[in-house]
Coordinates of C-alpha atoms in Angstrom, one line a residue:
X1359 CA 0.1 -0.1 0.0
X1360 CA 1.3 3.6 -1.0
X1361 CA 1.9 6.2 1.5
X1362 CA -0.8 8.2 -0.2
X1363 CA -3.4 5.5 0.3
X1364 CA -2.4 4.8 3.9
X1365 CA -2.5 8.5 4.6
X1366 CA -6.0 8.6 3.2
X1367 CA -7.3 5.7 5.0
X1368 CA -5.9 7.1 8.1
X1369 CA -7.8 10.3 7.7
X1370 CA -10.9 8.5 6.7
X1371 CA -10.9 6.6 10.0
X1372 CA -10.2 9.7 12.0
X1373 CA -13.1 11.5 10.3
X1374 CA -15.5 8.8 11.0
X1375 CA -14.3 8.8 14.6
X1376 CA -15.0 12.6 14.9
X1377 CA -18.3 12.4 13.0
X1378 CA -19.8 9.7 15.1
X1379 CA -17.7 10.1 18.4
X1380 CA -18.2 13.9 18.5
X1381 CA -21.8 13.7 20.1
X1382 CA -20.4 11.7 23.0
X1383 CA -17.6 14.0 23.6
X1384 CA -19.7 17.2 23.1
X1385 CA -22.4 15.9 25.6
X1386 CA -19.7 15.6 28.3
X1387 CA -17.5 18.7 27.4
X1388 CA -19.9 21.2 26.0
X1389 CA -23.6 21.8 27.2
X1390 CA -26.0 21.4 24.3
X1391 CA -27.5 24.4 22.6
X1392 CA -30.9 25.6 23.8
X1393 CA -33.9 23.6 22.2
X1394 CA -35.3 25.2 19.1
X1395 CA -38.1 27.7 19.8
X1396 CA -39.6 27.2 16.2
X1397 CA -40.0 24.3 13.9
X1398 CA -40.9 24.5 10.1
X1399 CA -44.2 22.7 9.3
X1400 CA -45.8 23.0 5.9
X1401 CA -43.4 25.7 5.0
X1402 CA -44.5 27.8 8.0
X1403 CA -42.7 28.8 11.3
X1404 CA -44.6 27.5 14.4
X1405 CA -43.7 28.2 18.1
X1406 CA -42.3 25.2 20.0
X1407 CA -43.8 24.7 23.4
X1408 CA -41.2 25.4 26.3
X1409 CA -40.0 21.9 27.4
X1410 CA -38.4 23.4 30.6
X1411 CA -41.9 24.7 31.8
X1412 CA -43.7 22.7 34.5
X1413 CA -45.7 20.0 33.2
X1414 CA -49.5 20.4 33.0
X1415 CA -50.1 17.1 34.5
X1416 CA -49.3 16.8 38.2
X1417 CA -48.6 13.7 40.5
X1418 CA -51.5 12.5 42.5
X1419 CA -50.4 14.0 45.8
X1420 CA -50.0 17.6 44.3
X1421 CA -52.6 20.1 43.3
X1422 CA -53.3 22.6 40.7
X1423 CA -51.3 26.0 41.2
X1424 CA -54.4 28.0 40.8
X1425 CA -56.2 26.0 43.5
X1426 CA -53.5 26.3 46.0
X1427 CA -53.1 29.9 45.5
X1428 CA -56.8 30.5 45.8
X1429 CA -57.1 28.5 49.1
X1430 CA -54.7 31.1 50.6
X1431 CA -55.8 34.3 48.8
X1432 CA -56.9 36.0 52.0
X1433 CA -53.6 35.2 53.6
X1434 CA -51.2 36.7 51.1
X1435 CA -49.3 40.0 50.7
X1436 CA -48.8 41.0 47.0
X1437 CA -45.5 41.6 45.4
X1438 CA -45.4 44.2 42.5
X1439 CA -42.1 45.4 41.1
X1440 CA -41.1 46.4 37.6
X1441 CA -39.4 42.9 37.2
X1442 CA -41.5 40.7 39.7
X1443 CA -45.1 39.7 40.3
X1444 CA -46.3 37.4 43.0
X1445 CA -47.1 37.2 46.8
X1446 CA -46.0 36.1 50.1
X1447 CA -47.8 33.6 52.0
X1448 CA -48.5 34.7 55.5
X1449 CA -48.9 31.2 56.6
X1450 CA -45.2 30.3 57.6
X1451 CA -44.0 33.7 56.2
X1452 CA -42.9 32.0 52.9
X1453 CA -41.9 33.8 49.6
X1454 CA -43.6 31.0 47.6
X1455 CA -45.3 32.9 44.5
X1456 CA -43.0 34.7 42.0
X1457 CA -43.3 35.2 38.4
X1458 CA -40.4 37.1 36.3
X1459 CA -42.6 39.5 34.1
X1460 CA -39.8 40.3 31.9
X1461 CA -39.1 36.8 30.6
X1462 CA -41.6 34.4 28.7
X1463 CA -41.7 30.7 28.5
X1464 CA -41.9 30.9 24.6
X1465 CA -41.5 33.4 21.9
X1466 CA -45.2 33.7 21.3
X1467 CA -46.9 36.9 22.0
X1468 CA -49.4 35.2 24.6
X1469 CA -46.8 33.1 26.2
X1470 CA -47.0 33.2 29.9
X1471 CA -44.3 34.7 32.1
X1472 CA -41.5 32.5 33.7
X1473 CA -42.8 31.2 37.0
X1474 CA -39.8 30.9 39.4
X1475 CA -41.4 30.2 42.8
X1476 CA -44.6 28.0 43.6
X1477 CA -46.2 27.2 46.8
X1478 CA -46.0 23.9 48.7
X1479 CA -48.6 21.4 47.5
X1480 CA -47.9 22.1 43.9
X1481 CA -45.8 19.8 41.5
X1482 CA -43.0 22.3 41.2
X1483 CA -43.0 23.7 44.9
X1484 CA -40.1 26.2 45.2
X1485 CA -39.9 28.7 48.1
X1486 CA -37.9 30.7 50.6
X1487 CA -38.6 30.8 54.3
X1488 CA -36.8 32.9 57.0
X1489 CA -37.1 32.1 60.8
X1490 CA -35.0 31.2 64.0
X1491 CA -33.5 28.1 65.5
X1492 CA -35.5 26.4 68.3
X1493 CA -32.9 26.5 71.1
X1494 CA -35.5 26.9 73.8
X1495 CA -36.7 30.0 72.0
X1496 CA -39.9 28.6 70.6
X1497 CA -40.1 30.7 67.2
X1498 CA -43.2 30.7 65.1
X1499 CA -43.8 27.5 63.1
X1500 CA -44.3 26.8 59.6
X1501 CA -48.2 26.9 60.3
X1502 CA -48.1 30.3 62.2
X1503 CA -50.2 33.0 60.4
X1504 CA -48.2 36.1 60.6
X1505 CA -49.8 39.6 60.7
X1506 CA -48.8 41.9 58.1
X1507 CA -48.4 45.7 58.3
X1508 CA -49.7 46.1 54.6
X1509 CA -51.0 44.4 51.7
X1510 CA -48.4 45.3 49.1
X1511 CA -44.7 44.9 49.0
X1512 CA -43.1 47.0 46.4
X1513 CA -39.7 49.1 45.9
X1514 CA -40.0 51.8 48.6
X1515 CA -42.9 50.0 50.4
X1516 CA -41.6 47.5 52.8
X1517 CA -43.9 45.3 54.7
X1518 CA -43.3 43.9 58.3
X1519 CA -44.8 40.5 59.4
X1520 CA -45.1 40.1 63.2
X1521 CA -46.0 37.2 65.5
X1522 CA -45.5 36.2 69.2
X1523 CA -44.9 32.9 70.7
X1524 CA -46.9 33.3 74.0
X1525 CA -43.7 33.0 76.2
X1526 CA -42.7 36.7 76.1
X1527 CA -40.9 37.0 72.7
X1528 CA -42.1 39.0 69.8
X1529 CA -40.9 38.2 66.3
X1530 CA -40.7 40.6 63.3
X1531 CA -39.6 40.1 59.7
X1532 CA -39.4 43.2 57.7
X1533 CA -39.2 42.6 54.0
X1534 CA -38.1 45.0 51.2
X1535 CA -37.4 44.7 47.6
X1536 CA -35.7 46.6 45.0
X1537 CA -36.6 47.3 41.4
X1538 CA -34.7 44.2 40.3
X1539 CA -34.6 40.7 42.1
X1540 CA -33.0 41.5 45.6
X1541 CA -35.1 41.2 48.7
X1542 CA -33.7 42.5 52.0
X1543 CA -34.9 40.7 55.2
X1544 CA -34.5 42.2 58.7
X1545 CA -35.4 39.5 61.2
X1546 CA -35.9 41.0 64.8
X1547 CA -36.7 39.4 68.2
X1548 CA -37.9 41.5 71.1
X1549 CA -37.3 39.5 74.5
X1550 CA -40.2 40.7 76.9
X1551 CA -39.7 37.7 79.3
X1552 CA -37.7 37.8 82.4
X1553 CA -35.0 35.5 81.3
X1554 CA -32.4 35.6 78.6
X1555 CA -33.1 33.6 75.2
X1556 CA -30.7 32.2 72.6
X1557 CA -31.3 33.8 69.2
X1558 CA -29.9 32.2 65.9
X1559 CA -31.6 33.5 62.6
X1560 CA -32.1 31.0 59.8
X1561 CA -33.0 31.0 56.1
X1562 CA -34.1 28.2 53.9
X1563 CA -34.8 27.5 50.2
X1564 CA -37.1 24.5 49.5
X1565 CA -37.4 22.9 46.2
X1566 CA -39.5 19.9 45.3
X1567 CA -37.9 19.1 41.9
X1568 CA -34.7 19.1 40.2
X1569 CA -34.0 21.6 37.5
X1570 CA -35.2 20.8 34.0
X1571 CA -32.1 22.2 32.6
X1572 CA -29.4 19.7 31.8
X1573 CA -26.4 19.8 34.2
X1574 CA -22.9 19.4 32.3
X1575 CA -19.4 19.5 32.9
X1576 CA -19.0 23.1 31.9
X1577 CA -22.1 24.6 33.2
X1578 CA -23.3 24.2 36.8
X1579 CA -26.9 23.5 37.1
X1580 CA -28.4 22.7 40.7
X1581 CA -27.1 23.4 44.3
X1582 CA -24.3 25.9 44.3
X1583 CA -22.6 28.0 47.2
X1584 CA -19.8 30.4 47.7
X1585 CA -17.9 29.9 50.9
X1586 CA -14.2 30.7 52.1
X1587 CA -14.1 33.1 49.3
X1588 CA -14.4 30.2 46.6
X1589 CA -17.2 29.3 44.3
X1590 CA -18.1 25.5 44.8
X1591 CA -19.4 23.9 41.6
X1592 CA -18.7 20.4 42.8
X1593 CA -22.2 19.3 44.2
X1594 CA -24.6 17.7 42.0
X1595 CA -28.2 16.7 42.6
X1596 CA -27.4 13.2 43.4
X1597 CA -24.8 14.2 45.9
X1598 CA -27.0 16.4 48.0
X1599 CA -28.0 13.6 50.5
X1600 CA -24.4 13.1 51.2
X1601 CA -23.0 16.5 51.3
X1602 CA -21.4 17.9 54.3
X1603 CA -22.2 21.3 56.0
X1604 CA -19.8 24.1 56.0
X1605 CA -19.0 27.0 58.1
X1606 CA -17.7 30.3 56.5
X1607 CA -17.6 34.1 57.1
X1608 CA -19.1 35.5 54.1
X1609 CA -20.7 33.8 51.1
X1610 CA -24.1 32.6 49.9
X1611 CA -25.9 29.4 49.1
X1612 CA -28.8 28.4 46.8
X1613 CA -29.9 26.7 43.6
X1614 CA -28.9 27.9 40.0
X1615 CA -30.5 27.0 36.8
X1616 CA -29.3 27.9 33.5
X1617 CA -30.8 31.4 33.5
X1618 CA -32.5 31.6 36.9
X1619 CA -31.1 31.8 40.5
X1620 CA -32.3 31.7 44.1
X1621 CA -29.8 32.7 46.8
X1622 CA -29.6 33.2 50.4
X1623 CA -27.2 35.9 51.3
X1624 CA -26.5 36.0 55.2
X1625 CA -25.0 39.2 56.7
X1626 CA -21.5 39.1 55.3
X1627 CA -19.8 40.5 58.4
X1628 CA -20.7 37.4 60.6
X1629 CA -20.1 33.7 60.3
X1630 CA -22.8 31.3 59.5
X1631 CA -23.3 27.5 58.9
X1632 CA -24.7 26.4 55.6
X1633 CA -25.9 23.0 54.1
X1634 CA -27.6 21.3 51.4
X1635 CA -30.1 18.4 52.3
X1636 CA -32.4 16.1 50.4
X1637 CA -35.3 15.2 53.0
X1638 CA -37.0 12.1 52.2
X1639 CA -39.9 12.8 49.9
X1640 CA -39.5 16.6 50.1
X1641 CA -37.1 17.3 47.3
X1642 CA -34.1 19.5 48.1
X1643 CA -33.2 22.2 50.6
X1644 CA -30.6 24.8 51.1
X1645 CA -30.4 26.5 54.5
X1646 CA -28.2 28.5 56.9
X1647 CA -28.1 29.4 60.5
X1648 CA -26.2 32.3 62.1
X1649 CA -24.2 31.6 65.3
X1650 CA -26.4 32.0 68.3
X1651 CA -26.6 35.2 70.5
X1652 CA -28.0 35.7 74.0
X1653 CA -30.7 38.2 74.2
X1654 CA -31.2 39.6 77.5
X1655 CA -34.7 40.5 79.1
X1656 CA -36.0 43.7 77.7
X1657 CA -33.7 43.9 74.8
X1658 CA -34.2 43.5 71.0
X1659 CA -31.9 41.9 68.5
X1660 CA -32.1 42.7 64.6
X1661 CA -30.3 40.8 61.9
X1662 CA -30.2 41.4 58.3
X1663 CA -29.9 39.0 55.3
X1664 CA -30.6 39.2 51.6
X1665 CA -32.4 36.8 49.2
X1666 CA -32.0 36.9 45.5
X1667 CA -34.8 35.4 43.2
X1668 CA -34.6 36.2 39.7
X1669 CA -32.8 36.2 36.2
X1670 CA -29.0 35.9 36.0
X1671 CA -28.6 39.1 34.1
X1672 CA -24.8 39.8 33.7
X1673 CA -24.7 43.5 34.4
X1674 CA -27.2 43.3 37.3
X1675 CA -25.7 40.3 39.0
X1676 CA -22.2 42.2 38.7
X1677 CA -23.7 45.3 40.2
X1678 CA -24.8 43.3 43.1
X1679 CA -21.3 41.7 43.5
X1680 CA -19.4 45.0 43.1
X1681 CA -21.4 47.0 45.6
X1682 CA -20.9 44.1 48.3
X1683 CA -24.5 43.3 48.5
X1684 CA -23.7 39.6 47.7
X1685 CA -20.0 39.2 47.1
X1686 CA -19.2 36.7 44.4
X1687 CA -22.8 36.4 43.3
X1688 CA -21.4 36.8 39.8
X1689 CA -19.9 33.3 40.0
X1690 CA -23.6 32.0 39.8
X1691 CA -22.8 32.3 36.1
X1692 CA -20.3 29.5 35.6
X1693 CA -17.9 31.4 33.2
X1694 CA -15.2 28.6 33.8
X1695 CA -11.6 28.6 32.8
X1696 CA -11.9 31.5 30.1
X1697 CA -13.6 33.9 32.3
X1698 CA -11.0 36.6 31.7
X1699 CA -12.0 36.3 27.8
X1700 CA -15.8 35.6 28.1
X1701 CA -16.9 38.6 30.1
X1702 CA -15.1 41.2 28.0
X1703 CA -16.5 39.4 24.9
X1704 CA -20.0 39.4 26.5
X1705 CA -19.9 43.2 27.5
X1706 CA -18.5 44.2 23.8
X1707 CA -21.1 42.2 22.3
X1708 CA -23.9 43.3 24.5
X1709 CA -22.8 46.9 23.7
X1710 CA -22.9 46.2 20.0
X1711 CA -26.3 44.7 20.3
X1712 CA -27.6 48.0 22.1
X1713 CA -26.1 50.0 19.3
X1714 CA -27.5 48.0 16.2
X1715 CA -30.4 46.2 17.8
X1716 CA -29.8 42.8 16.5
X1717 CA -27.7 40.2 18.0
X1718 CA -26.9 38.4 14.8
X1719 CA -25.5 41.6 13.4
X1720 CA -23.6 42.2 16.7
X1721 CA -22.0 38.9 16.4
X1722 CA -20.9 39.7 12.9
X1723 CA -19.3 43.1 14.0
X1724 CA -17.7 41.2 16.9
X1725 CA -16.1 38.8 14.2
X1726 CA -14.9 41.9 12.2
X1727 CA -13.4 43.3 15.3
X1728 CA -11.5 40.1 16.2
X1729 CA -10.4 39.4 12.7
X1730 CA -9.0 43.0 12.6
X1731 CA -7.0 42.5 15.9
X1732 CA -5.4 39.5 14.7
X1733 CA -4.8 40.6 11.1
X1734 CA -1.1 41.7 11.9
X1735 CA -0.6 37.9 13.2
X1736 CA -2.2 36.7 10.0
X1737 CA 0.3 38.6 7.9
X1738 CA 3.3 36.9 9.8
X1739 CA 1.5 33.6 9.3
X1740 CA 1.4 34.0 5.4
X1741 CA 5.1 35.2 5.5
X1742 CA 5.8 32.2 7.4
X1743 CA 3.8 30.0 4.9
X1744 CA 5.7 31.4 2.1
X1745 CA 9.0 30.7 3.6
X1746 CA 7.8 27.1 4.5
X1747 CA 6.7 26.7 0.8
X1748 CA 10.0 28.1 -0.6
X1749 CA 12.1 25.4 1.4
X1750 CA 9.7 22.6 0.4
X1751 CA 12.4 21.1 -2.2
X1752 CA 15.3 21.2 0.3
X1753 CA 13.1 19.5 3.0
X1754 CA 12.0 16.9 0.5
X1755 CA 15.8 16.3 -0.4
X1756 CA 16.8 15.9 3.3
X1757 CA 14.0 13.6 3.8
X1758 CA 15.0 11.5 0.9
X1759 CA 18.7 11.7 1.8
X1760 CA 18.3 10.6 5.4
X1761 CA 15.2 8.4 5.0
X1762 CA 16.9 5.7 7.0
X1763 CA 18.2 7.8 9.8
X1764 CA 15.1 9.6 11.3
X1765 CA 17.2 11.2 14.1
X1766 CA 19.7 12.7 11.6
X1767 CA 16.8 13.7 9.3
X1768 CA 15.2 15.8 12.1
X1769 CA 18.5 17.4 13.0
X1770 CA 19.2 18.5 9.4
X1771 CA 15.5 19.9 9.1
X1772 CA 15.7 21.8 12.2
X1773 CA 19.2 23.1 10.9
X1774 CA 17.4 24.1 7.7
X1775 CA 14.6 26.1 9.6
X1776 CA 17.4 27.9 11.6
X1777 CA 19.4 28.7 8.4
X1778 CA 16.3 29.9 6.4
X1779 CA 14.9 31.6 9.6
X1780 CA 11.6 29.8 9.3
X1781 CA 9.3 28.9 12.3
X1782 CA 7.0 26.0 11.2
X1783 CA 4.7 26.8 14.1
X1784 CA 3.9 30.5 13.2
X1785 CA 1.4 29.4 10.7
X1786 CA -0.7 27.8 13.6
X1787 CA -0.8 30.9 15.8
X1788 CA -4.1 32.7 14.3
X1789 CA -6.0 29.4 14.6
X1790 CA -4.7 28.8 18.1
X1791 CA -5.8 32.3 19.1
X1792 CA -9.3 31.7 17.7
X1793 CA -9.8 28.5 19.8
X1794 CA -10.3 30.3 23.1
X1795 CA -12.3 33.0 21.5
X1796 CA -14.5 30.4 19.6
X1797 CA -15.1 28.7 23.1
X1798 CA -15.6 31.7 24.8
X1799 CA -18.4 33.0 22.5
X1800 CA -19.9 29.6 22.7
X1801 CA -20.2 30.0 26.4
X1802 CA -21.4 33.4 26.2
X1803 CA -24.2 32.2 23.9
X1804 CA -25.1 29.1 26.2
X1805 CA -24.7 31.0 29.6
X1806 CA -26.2 34.5 29.3
X1807 CA -29.9 35.1 29.4
X1808 CA -29.3 38.2 27.2
X1809 CA -29.0 35.9 24.3
X1810 CA -32.1 33.8 25.1
X1811 CA -34.7 34.0 22.4
X1812 CA -32.8 36.6 20.3
X1813 CA -33.8 36.5 16.7
X1814 CA -31.6 37.2 13.7
X1815 CA -33.2 37.1 10.2
X1816 CA -36.1 35.3 8.5
X1817 CA -36.7 31.7 10.3
X1818 CA -34.0 32.2 12.8
X1819 CA -35.8 33.3 15.9
X1820 CA -33.1 32.2 18.6
X1821 CA -29.4 32.5 18.1
X1822 CA -28.8 30.4 21.1
X1823 CA -30.5 27.4 19.4
X1824 CA -29.7 25.1 16.5
X1825 CA -31.0 26.1 12.9
X1826 CA -34.6 24.5 12.7
X1827 CA -34.6 24.6 8.9
X1828 CA -33.2 21.7 7.1
X1829 CA -33.5 20.4 3.5
X1830 CA -33.8 16.8 4.8
X1831 CA -37.6 17.1 5.1
X1832 CA -37.8 19.7 2.1
X1833 CA -37.8 22.6 4.6
X1834 CA -40.7 21.4 6.7
X1835 CA -43.0 20.6 3.7
X1836 CA -42.6 16.8 4.4
X1837 CA -44.5 15.7 7.7
X1838 CA -41.6 14.1 9.6
X1839 CA -38.9 15.4 11.9
X1840 CA -35.5 13.9 10.8
X1841 CA -32.9 12.6 13.4
X1842 CA -30.8 15.4 14.7
X1843 CA -27.6 13.8 13.5
X1844 CA -28.7 14.2 9.8
X1845 CA -30.8 17.2 10.3
X1846 CA -28.3 19.6 8.8
X1847 CA -29.7 23.1 8.8
X1848 CA -29.4 25.6 6.2
X1849 CA -26.9 27.8 8.3
X1850 CA -24.6 24.7 8.9
X1851 CA -24.8 24.1 5.1
X1852 CA -23.6 27.8 4.5
X1853 CA -20.8 27.2 7.1
X1854 CA -19.6 24.2 5.1
X1855 CA -19.6 26.2 1.9
X1856 CA -17.7 29.0 3.7
X1857 CA -15.2 26.5 5.0
X1858 CA -14.8 24.9 1.3
X1859 CA -14.1 28.3 -0.1
X1860 CA -11.4 29.1 2.6
X1861 CA -9.8 25.9 2.1
X1862 CA -9.7 26.5 -1.8
X1863 CA -7.7 29.7 -1.2
X1864 CA -5.1 27.8 0.9
X1865 CA -1.9 26.8 -1.1
X1866 CA -2.4 23.3 -2.6
X1867 CA -0.5 20.7 -0.7
X1868 CA 2.2 18.6 -2.5
X1869 CA 1.0 15.3 -1.0
X1870 CA -2.0 13.8 -2.9
X1871 CA -3.4 12.3 0.5
X1872 CA -3.5 15.8 2.1
X1873 CA -5.3 17.2 -0.9
X1874 CA -8.1 14.6 -0.4
X1875 CA -8.0 15.2 3.4
X1876 CA -8.4 19.0 2.9
X1877 CA -11.3 18.3 0.3
X1878 CA -13.3 16.5 2.7
X1879 CA -12.6 18.5 6.0
X1880 CA -15.1 21.3 5.5
X1881 CA -18.0 18.7 5.1
X1882 CA -16.8 16.7 8.2
X1883 CA -16.7 20.0 10.2
X1884 CA -20.2 21.0 8.9
X1885 CA -21.7 17.9 10.5
X1886 CA -19.7 18.5 13.6
X1887 CA -21.0 22.0 14.0
X1888 CA -24.6 21.4 13.0
X1889 CA -26.0 21.0 16.5
X1890 CA -24.3 24.0 17.8
X1891 CA -26.0 27.4 18.4
X1892 CA -26.8 29.5 15.1
X1893 CA -25.0 32.5 16.8
X1894 CA -21.6 30.5 16.9
X1895 CA -22.1 29.2 13.2
X1896 CA -22.8 32.9 12.2
X1897 CA -19.5 33.9 13.9
X1898 CA -17.6 31.1 12.0
X1899 CA -19.3 31.9 8.6
X1900 CA -18.4 35.5 9.0
X1901 CA -14.8 34.5 10.1
X1902 CA -14.4 32.2 7.1
X1903 CA -15.5 35.0 4.5
X1904 CA -13.2 37.6 6.2
X1905 CA -10.4 35.0 6.0
X1906 CA -11.1 34.5 2.2
X1907 CA -10.9 38.3 1.8
X1908 CA -8.0 38.5 3.9
X1909 CA -6.1 35.8 1.9
X1910 CA -6.8 37.6 -1.4
X1911 CA -5.0 40.7 0.1
X1912 CA -2.2 38.6 1.5
X1913 CA -1.5 36.5 -1.6
X1914 CA -1.1 39.7 -3.5
X1915 CA 1.7 40.4 -1.0
X1916 CA 3.0 37.0 -1.1
X1917 CA 2.8 35.8 -4.6
X1918 CA 5.1 32.9 -3.9
X1919 CA 2.5 31.1 -2.2
X1920 CA 0.7 30.9 -5.5
X1921 CA 3.5 29.7 -7.4
X1922 CA 3.9 25.9 -8.0
X1923 CA 6.5 24.4 -5.7
X1924 CA 9.6 23.7 -7.6
X1925 CA 10.7 20.0 -7.3

């Protein structure tokens, strides 16, 4: 078998492994793109129901949300802010009814808003509760009906809940909320008895179900905490029951979904003990307790904490972190290893979006910026390629002369590089630089709620999801949904074409097997990239087209690259 045929077979095997093994690797290393928000049926675009929304069917032991809320309607304080709507249940003093009014389940105009918190008794019960440890204090129980100072909690309009235990202590919970997603909780105990009591405030988040978002190696979904000035991404749903408590001075704990977050933020000036538990049949819980303080007769003690419940908007989360309301709350967005690159990319991309009003166009402008920044490096790459091409005959001669002495062959080739002042790795630099940029953009598209449901043009209604339009079913005219591994969308096909154009602009390799490899590579990569978010594909297409334009310019400066290699 000739070397050319052997090389081609080797490439074919590698290409097959990439094509069929990539979904397994991607499922582990890369979180999947958001599910498509539309599908094409009969040539028309239709909205897809939100698969992460609560199921309309509920288990036998749970009840309908409207029925549960209706039963307690007379015992509720309304919550009304520019971003939140809901209510507080006076029975147990629970924040258990919260809707994010700025975010919809689907892109349909009549789509309901995202529901974050729901009361106990519903299938997706999810709530926050604040109280005190029972160290002889006898605090109000979960069945206590508190008295409220008003019937509305809004920015600038706090509400105080009060209750007594019949043993000389009066308890108060003052709740206030800003115009975003941060609640401030001031818990007060007045000791009217004749003996000191031990006071230790607590906070709890209860959650009946796991998140419907998929947890992955690169994006934390589920229980999360910050303690000892470090973000803990190591706890998964299955590990909660066996997890250990922690004690820290400053930090927070709660549950994070892909786009939503609930977090308990105790007073950062004092230590607290935090833990995650999985009570049998009751889902999951995150709770904390402050160190106990002795309260003398006739005295009062007030302790303050905060509770975040809302969307993980980058600027807003950073604002809370920077102003020390909740230090390191920004780590709820799992930027990962390339945080130092991803956040600047997000802020620049978000600024471009605010300027042009279309995220697809903003991604294209981002690409132009990146290609402009690395153009000087590309110039050196082409100069290196020209030098490498010029010394190809000498390299072939050395390889032939020392074909039986590989060590001597490598020594002579390295000496040739040094003599001709050629760096064989210089041509790889622009590609290596783009790898962290590509991955960072990918994480930005996957992580940030600002990209959720952002349209581009025509049928592309969500840049954070794969392309829903495919010729496999004649663009939706045929009544079947093809398997995802062959449902190559129009945008991935355009990506393959752009890569083919770019490869055509490259100097033709001397080796015939390499020519065949480069001829097939664009189409292999097209299949690999098809399941990724359209926004990432738009970046790559734009980058490829700019590369073609750049190559035309650089070929004019280095005409030797277009000349046949002298043998």
